[in-house]
């Protein structure tokens, strides 16, 4: 029971505002030594012996930390982050949005549709939610407001489009899941393409439908330009083609087996630098800023990872994993009972904690149970990836909501953002159900 109490205490600390990066590590240390003292008292031994038990529990922690730092899969995380930061500094999102808006602005809901398409392209190049949401929120939302778009629809579109980087490769979430599940990241990348594009399609369908039902929510926009349509198409292609080439270089090299994800991430960084030269935005100041941001984000991710590793170790040592396993294996419906409860729990946990903690604390408990039930790890990982993407938009702690609120004008209220994301959350849950019950449509298999 100590492990269960520890987990509840960690959630409570997050709710009252403690830092995510240190909450799980600190909770693990406190409860680890508390468990040692309880064990010592149970054996009629002194307090010193209790501290020794706690100390011995953490004796393998340095080896775990070195194992994390030497993990070849995780090397690609800072490299993909660097690629995303370089592309952000080249004002790639701004160029793409301007080009797309000039092409589709005249269609009802055209700017919102352009935002979804650009979000998908950014997802396939950067894989960083924060960068995508901030860039599109700063560029696209003021244009939507200027042309009298419904604020909730605009906010929801931007938040949902920005989170596509969590499921469309190269996704940091998929890299982390590949490490946790011990499956090739390339397999997860291939498996995630169809669900990711399905989400894009449903987003666009929703925008088209709501634009025609609520005609004043997303009116057509006639941009003041003297350029002919042919010139607009040429300019759009000039901005889109280099991005598509970069996507083909990064993902194509993985899918064809030419390069590993780690190797392709370095190719992506080189490609991003070439785009910076192509757009004439490269400078050593740009490179320095990109490297600084990469260090900050990577440090945050790996600090959370080390804290989550310590938490998971203490949770298992105190027998919490056995309690959870016994409960899960005795659920009605066996495999499907396990899947439904697991997805519901991850969805709820996503309201409060980040994907890194869920991946390294919750999943190590669930993966052996899934294996014993004969569940295919790739299918299970994709289900979790789609679910974790939803967690980025769920109030009150969805990271996309925080990122978007940080760049919205004062006229946009927090409630506008919350109202806007609800339809997109429902779409994501619907796609999650499709992937769960019709995996063959997405080229997946339920069983090994």
PDB file of C-alpha atoms in Angstrom, residues 119-272:
ATOM      1  CA  UNK A 119       0.263  21.970 -38.090  1.00  0.00           C
ATOM      2  CA  UNK A 120       0.633  18.566 -39.764  1.00  0.00           C
ATOM      3  CA  UNK A 121       3.647  19.753 -41.777  1.00  0.00           C
ATOM      4  CA  UNK A 122       5.283  21.242 -38.683  1.00  0.00           C
ATOM      5  CA  UNK A 123       4.569  18.029 -36.777  1.00  0.00           C
ATOM      6  CA  UNK A 124       6.391  16.028 -39.433  1.00  0.00           C
ATOM      7  CA  UNK A 125       9.408  18.333 -39.234  1.00  0.00           C
ATOM      8  CA  UNK A 126       9.705  19.542 -35.646  1.00  0.00           C
ATOM      9  CA  UNK A 127       7.768  17.105 -33.438  1.00  0.00           C
ATOM     10  CA  UNK A 128       7.690  19.809 -30.716  1.00  0.00           C
ATOM     11  CA  UNK A 129       4.244  20.802 -29.455  1.00  0.00           C
ATOM     12  CA  UNK A 130       5.319  24.010 -27.720  1.00  0.00           C
ATOM     13  CA  UNK A 131       7.064  25.423 -30.781  1.00  0.00           C
ATOM     14  CA  UNK A 132       4.124  24.633 -33.092  1.00  0.00           C
ATOM     15  CA  UNK A 133       1.386  25.985 -30.802  1.00  0.00           C
ATOM     16  CA  UNK A 134       3.278  29.183 -29.975  1.00  0.00           C
ATOM     17  CA  UNK A 135       4.201  29.851 -33.610  1.00  0.00           C
ATOM     18  CA  UNK A 136       0.675  29.290 -34.949  1.00  0.00           C
ATOM     19  CA  UNK A 137      -0.962  31.057 -32.003  1.00  0.00           C
ATOM     20  CA  UNK A 138       1.159  34.154 -32.564  1.00  0.00           C
ATOM     21  CA  UNK A 139       0.648  34.184 -36.338  1.00  0.00           C
ATOM     22  CA  UNK A 140      -2.698  32.576 -37.159  1.00  0.00           C
ATOM     23  CA  UNK A 141      -4.951  33.606 -34.250  1.00  0.00           C
ATOM     24  CA  UNK A 142      -4.629  37.403 -34.791  1.00  0.00           C
ATOM     25  CA  UNK A 143      -5.549  36.887 -38.459  1.00  0.00           C
ATOM     26  CA  UNK A 144      -8.598  34.794 -37.485  1.00  0.00           C
ATOM     27  CA  UNK A 145      -9.721  37.437 -34.988  1.00  0.00           C
ATOM     28  CA  UNK A 146      -9.173  40.225 -37.529  1.00  0.00           C
ATOM     29  CA  UNK A 147     -11.476  38.485 -40.005  1.00  0.00           C
ATOM     30  CA  UNK A 148     -14.148  37.751 -37.353  1.00  0.00           C
ATOM     31  CA  UNK A 149     -13.541  34.053 -36.802  1.00  0.00           C
ATOM     32  CA  UNK A 150     -15.151  32.565 -33.715  1.00  0.00           C
ATOM     33  CA  UNK A 151     -12.508  32.789 -30.969  1.00  0.00           C
ATOM     34  CA  UNK A 152     -13.244  29.322 -29.559  1.00  0.00           C
ATOM     35  CA  UNK A 153     -12.984  27.695 -32.999  1.00  0.00           C
ATOM     36  CA  UNK A 154      -9.708  29.509 -33.699  1.00  0.00           C
ATOM     37  CA  UNK A 155      -8.176  28.551 -30.340  1.00  0.00           C
ATOM     38  CA  UNK A 156      -9.311  24.938 -30.599  1.00  0.00           C
ATOM     39  CA  UNK A 157      -7.937  24.607 -34.133  1.00  0.00           C
ATOM     40  CA  UNK A 158      -4.514  25.959 -33.128  1.00  0.00           C
ATOM     41  CA  UNK A 159      -4.244  23.843 -29.962  1.00  0.00           C
ATOM     42  CA  UNK A 160      -5.293  20.667 -31.789  1.00  0.00           C
ATOM     43  CA  UNK A 161      -3.025  21.314 -34.787  1.00  0.00           C
ATOM     44  CA  UNK A 162      -0.060  21.989 -32.524  1.00  0.00           C
ATOM     45  CA  UNK A 163      -0.481  18.692 -30.685  1.00  0.00           C
ATOM     46  CA  UNK A 164      -0.221  16.696 -33.924  1.00  0.00           C
ATOM     47  CA  UNK A 165       3.505  16.649 -33.214  1.00  0.00           C
ATOM     48  CA  UNK A 166       2.781  14.070 -30.516  1.00  0.00           C
ATOM     49  CA  UNK A 167       1.533  11.423 -32.940  1.00  0.00           C
ATOM     50  CA  UNK A 168       2.885  12.316 -36.406  1.00  0.00           C
ATOM     51  CA  UNK A 169       6.539  11.186 -36.724  1.00  0.00           C
ATOM     52  CA  UNK A 170       9.172  12.198 -35.795  1.00  0.00           C
ATOM     53  CA  UNK A 171       7.462  12.436 -32.417  1.00  0.00           C
ATOM     54  CA  UNK A 172       9.360  12.674 -29.124  1.00  0.00           C
ATOM     55  CA  UNK A 173       6.509  10.723 -27.504  1.00  0.00           C
ATOM     56  CA  UNK A 174       6.998   7.836 -29.947  1.00  0.00           C
ATOM     57  CA  UNK A 175      10.752   7.816 -29.262  1.00  0.00           C
ATOM     58  CA  UNK A 176      10.099   7.623 -25.512  1.00  0.00           C
ATOM     59  CA  UNK A 177       7.504   4.875 -26.027  1.00  0.00           C
ATOM     60  CA  UNK A 178       9.942   2.949 -28.219  1.00  0.00           C
ATOM     61  CA  UNK A 179      12.420   2.996 -25.350  1.00  0.00           C
ATOM     62  CA  UNK A 180       9.836   1.963 -22.733  1.00  0.00           C
ATOM     63  CA  UNK A 181       8.301  -0.802 -24.861  1.00  0.00           C
ATOM     64  CA  UNK A 182      11.708  -1.951 -26.178  1.00  0.00           C
ATOM     65  CA  UNK A 183      10.387  -1.947 -29.753  1.00  0.00           C
ATOM     66  CA  UNK A 184      12.081  -0.328 -32.792  1.00  0.00           C
ATOM     67  CA  UNK A 185      11.189   3.351 -33.022  1.00  0.00           C
ATOM     68  CA  UNK A 186      10.947   2.980 -36.810  1.00  0.00           C
ATOM     69  CA  UNK A 187       8.076   0.490 -36.335  1.00  0.00           C
ATOM     70  CA  UNK A 188       6.217   3.001 -34.165  1.00  0.00           C
ATOM     71  CA  UNK A 189       6.853   5.793 -36.674  1.00  0.00           C
ATOM     72  CA  UNK A 190       5.399   3.693 -39.497  1.00  0.00           C
ATOM     73  CA  UNK A 191       2.414   2.618 -37.389  1.00  0.00           C
ATOM     74  CA  UNK A 192       1.625   6.199 -36.300  1.00  0.00           C
ATOM     75  CA  UNK A 193       1.349   7.697 -39.793  1.00  0.00           C
ATOM     76  CA  UNK A 194      -2.196   6.440 -40.523  1.00  0.00           C
ATOM     77  CA  UNK A 195      -3.724   7.488 -37.144  1.00  0.00           C
ATOM     78  CA  UNK A 196      -2.004  10.873 -37.428  1.00  0.00           C
ATOM     79  CA  UNK A 197      -3.348  11.558 -40.921  1.00  0.00           C
ATOM     80  CA  UNK A 198      -6.787  10.328 -39.819  1.00  0.00           C
ATOM     81  CA  UNK A 199      -6.792  12.963 -37.092  1.00  0.00           C
ATOM     82  CA  UNK A 200      -5.853  15.634 -39.645  1.00  0.00           C
ATOM     83  CA  UNK A 201      -8.712  14.520 -41.915  1.00  0.00           C
ATOM     84  CA  UNK A 202     -11.284  14.561 -39.091  1.00  0.00           C
ATOM     85  CA  UNK A 203     -10.114  18.004 -37.939  1.00  0.00           C
ATOM     86  CA  UNK A 204     -10.635  19.384 -41.446  1.00  0.00           C
ATOM     87  CA  UNK A 205     -14.034  17.666 -41.805  1.00  0.00           C
ATOM     88  CA  UNK A 206     -15.158  19.164 -38.484  1.00  0.00           C
ATOM     89  CA  UNK A 207     -14.025  22.668 -39.518  1.00  0.00           C
ATOM     90  CA  UNK A 208     -15.814  22.387 -42.877  1.00  0.00           C
ATOM     91  CA  UNK A 209     -19.055  21.179 -41.252  1.00  0.00           C
ATOM     92  CA  UNK A 210     -19.075  23.756 -38.451  1.00  0.00           C
ATOM     93  CA  UNK A 211     -18.217  26.529 -40.948  1.00  0.00           C
ATOM     94  CA  UNK A 212     -21.314  25.757 -42.993  1.00  0.00           C
ATOM     95  CA  UNK A 213     -23.590  25.241 -39.981  1.00  0.00           C
ATOM     96  CA  UNK A 214     -22.367  28.376 -38.183  1.00  0.00           C
ATOM     97  CA  UNK A 215     -21.776  30.649 -41.167  1.00  0.00           C
ATOM     98  CA  UNK A 216     -20.536  33.561 -39.045  1.00  0.00           C
ATOM     99  CA  UNK A 217     -17.917  31.430 -37.206  1.00  0.00           C
ATOM    100  CA  UNK A 218     -15.431  31.108 -40.078  1.00  0.00           C
ATOM    101  CA  UNK A 219     -16.296  33.474 -42.939  1.00  0.00           C
ATOM    102  CA  UNK A 220     -14.379  33.383 -46.232  1.00  0.00           C
ATOM    103  CA  UNK A 221     -11.560  35.916 -46.433  1.00  0.00           C
ATOM    104  CA  UNK A 222     -10.549  37.872 -49.513  1.00  0.00           C
ATOM    105  CA  UNK A 223      -6.963  38.917 -48.953  1.00  0.00           C
ATOM    106  CA  UNK A 224      -6.020  42.196 -50.560  1.00  0.00           C
ATOM    107  CA  UNK A 225      -3.518  41.100 -53.183  1.00  0.00           C
ATOM    108  CA  UNK A 226      -2.871  41.874 -56.809  1.00  0.00           C
ATOM    109  CA  UNK A 227      -1.153  38.582 -57.402  1.00  0.00           C
ATOM    110  CA  UNK A 228      -2.692  36.047 -59.714  1.00  0.00           C
ATOM    111  CA  UNK A 229      -3.596  32.605 -58.436  1.00  0.00           C
ATOM    112  CA  UNK A 230      -0.718  31.056 -60.378  1.00  0.00           C
ATOM    113  CA  UNK A 231       1.765  33.301 -58.560  1.00  0.00           C
ATOM    114  CA  UNK A 232       0.194  32.451 -55.200  1.00  0.00           C
ATOM    115  CA  UNK A 233       0.463  28.725 -55.962  1.00  0.00           C
ATOM    116  CA  UNK A 234       4.100  29.176 -57.003  1.00  0.00           C
ATOM    117  CA  UNK A 235       4.936  30.996 -53.747  1.00  0.00           C
ATOM    118  CA  UNK A 236       3.117  28.340 -51.698  1.00  0.00           C
ATOM    119  CA  UNK A 237       4.995  25.522 -53.426  1.00  0.00           C
ATOM    120  CA  UNK A 238       8.290  27.369 -52.895  1.00  0.00           C
ATOM    121  CA  UNK A 239       7.631  27.287 -49.135  1.00  0.00           C
ATOM    122  CA  UNK A 240       6.115  23.794 -48.966  1.00  0.00           C
ATOM    123  CA  UNK A 241       8.469  21.762 -51.217  1.00  0.00           C
ATOM    124  CA  UNK A 242      11.641  22.255 -49.077  1.00  0.00           C
ATOM    125  CA  UNK A 243       9.671  21.164 -46.009  1.00  0.00           C
ATOM    126  CA  UNK A 244       8.405  18.060 -47.811  1.00  0.00           C
ATOM    127  CA  UNK A 245      11.965  17.247 -48.885  1.00  0.00           C
ATOM    128  CA  UNK A 246      13.101  17.476 -45.252  1.00  0.00           C
ATOM    129  CA  UNK A 247      10.235  15.185 -44.191  1.00  0.00           C
ATOM    130  CA  UNK A 248      11.245  12.662 -46.857  1.00  0.00           C
ATOM    131  CA  UNK A 249      14.890  12.825 -45.754  1.00  0.00           C
ATOM    132  CA  UNK A 250      14.061  12.230 -42.085  1.00  0.00           C
ATOM    133  CA  UNK A 251      11.161   9.774 -42.270  1.00  0.00           C
ATOM    134  CA  UNK A 252      12.112   8.203 -45.595  1.00  0.00           C
ATOM    135  CA  UNK A 253      15.544   7.251 -44.300  1.00  0.00           C
ATOM    136  CA  UNK A 254      13.911   5.523 -41.301  1.00  0.00           C
ATOM    137  CA  UNK A 255      11.109   3.776 -43.207  1.00  0.00           C
ATOM    138  CA  UNK A 256      13.456   2.434 -45.878  1.00  0.00           C
ATOM    139  CA  UNK A 257      15.948   1.213 -43.285  1.00  0.00           C
ATOM    140  CA  UNK A 258      18.740   3.431 -44.598  1.00  0.00           C
ATOM    141  CA  UNK A 259      19.188   5.104 -41.203  1.00  0.00           C
ATOM    142  CA  UNK A 260      18.189   4.575 -37.585  1.00  0.00           C
ATOM    143  CA  UNK A 261      16.030   7.235 -35.865  1.00  0.00           C
ATOM    144  CA  UNK A 262      19.149   8.554 -34.118  1.00  0.00           C
ATOM    145  CA  UNK A 263      21.017   8.856 -37.432  1.00  0.00           C
ATOM    146  CA  UNK A 264      18.008  10.403 -39.180  1.00  0.00           C
ATOM    147  CA  UNK A 265      17.678  13.010 -36.404  1.00  0.00           C
ATOM    148  CA  UNK A 266      21.196  14.214 -37.234  1.00  0.00           C
ATOM    149  CA  UNK A 267      20.195  14.312 -40.920  1.00  0.00           C
ATOM    150  CA  UNK A 268      17.186  16.370 -39.863  1.00  0.00           C
ATOM    151  CA  UNK A 269      19.396  18.874 -38.031  1.00  0.00           C
ATOM    152  CA  UNK A 270      21.571  19.247 -41.126  1.00  0.00           C
ATOM    153  CA  UNK A 271      18.462  19.650 -43.285  1.00  0.00           C
ATOM    154  CA  UNK A 272      17.090  22.316 -40.943  1.00  0.00           C
TER     155      UNK A 272
END
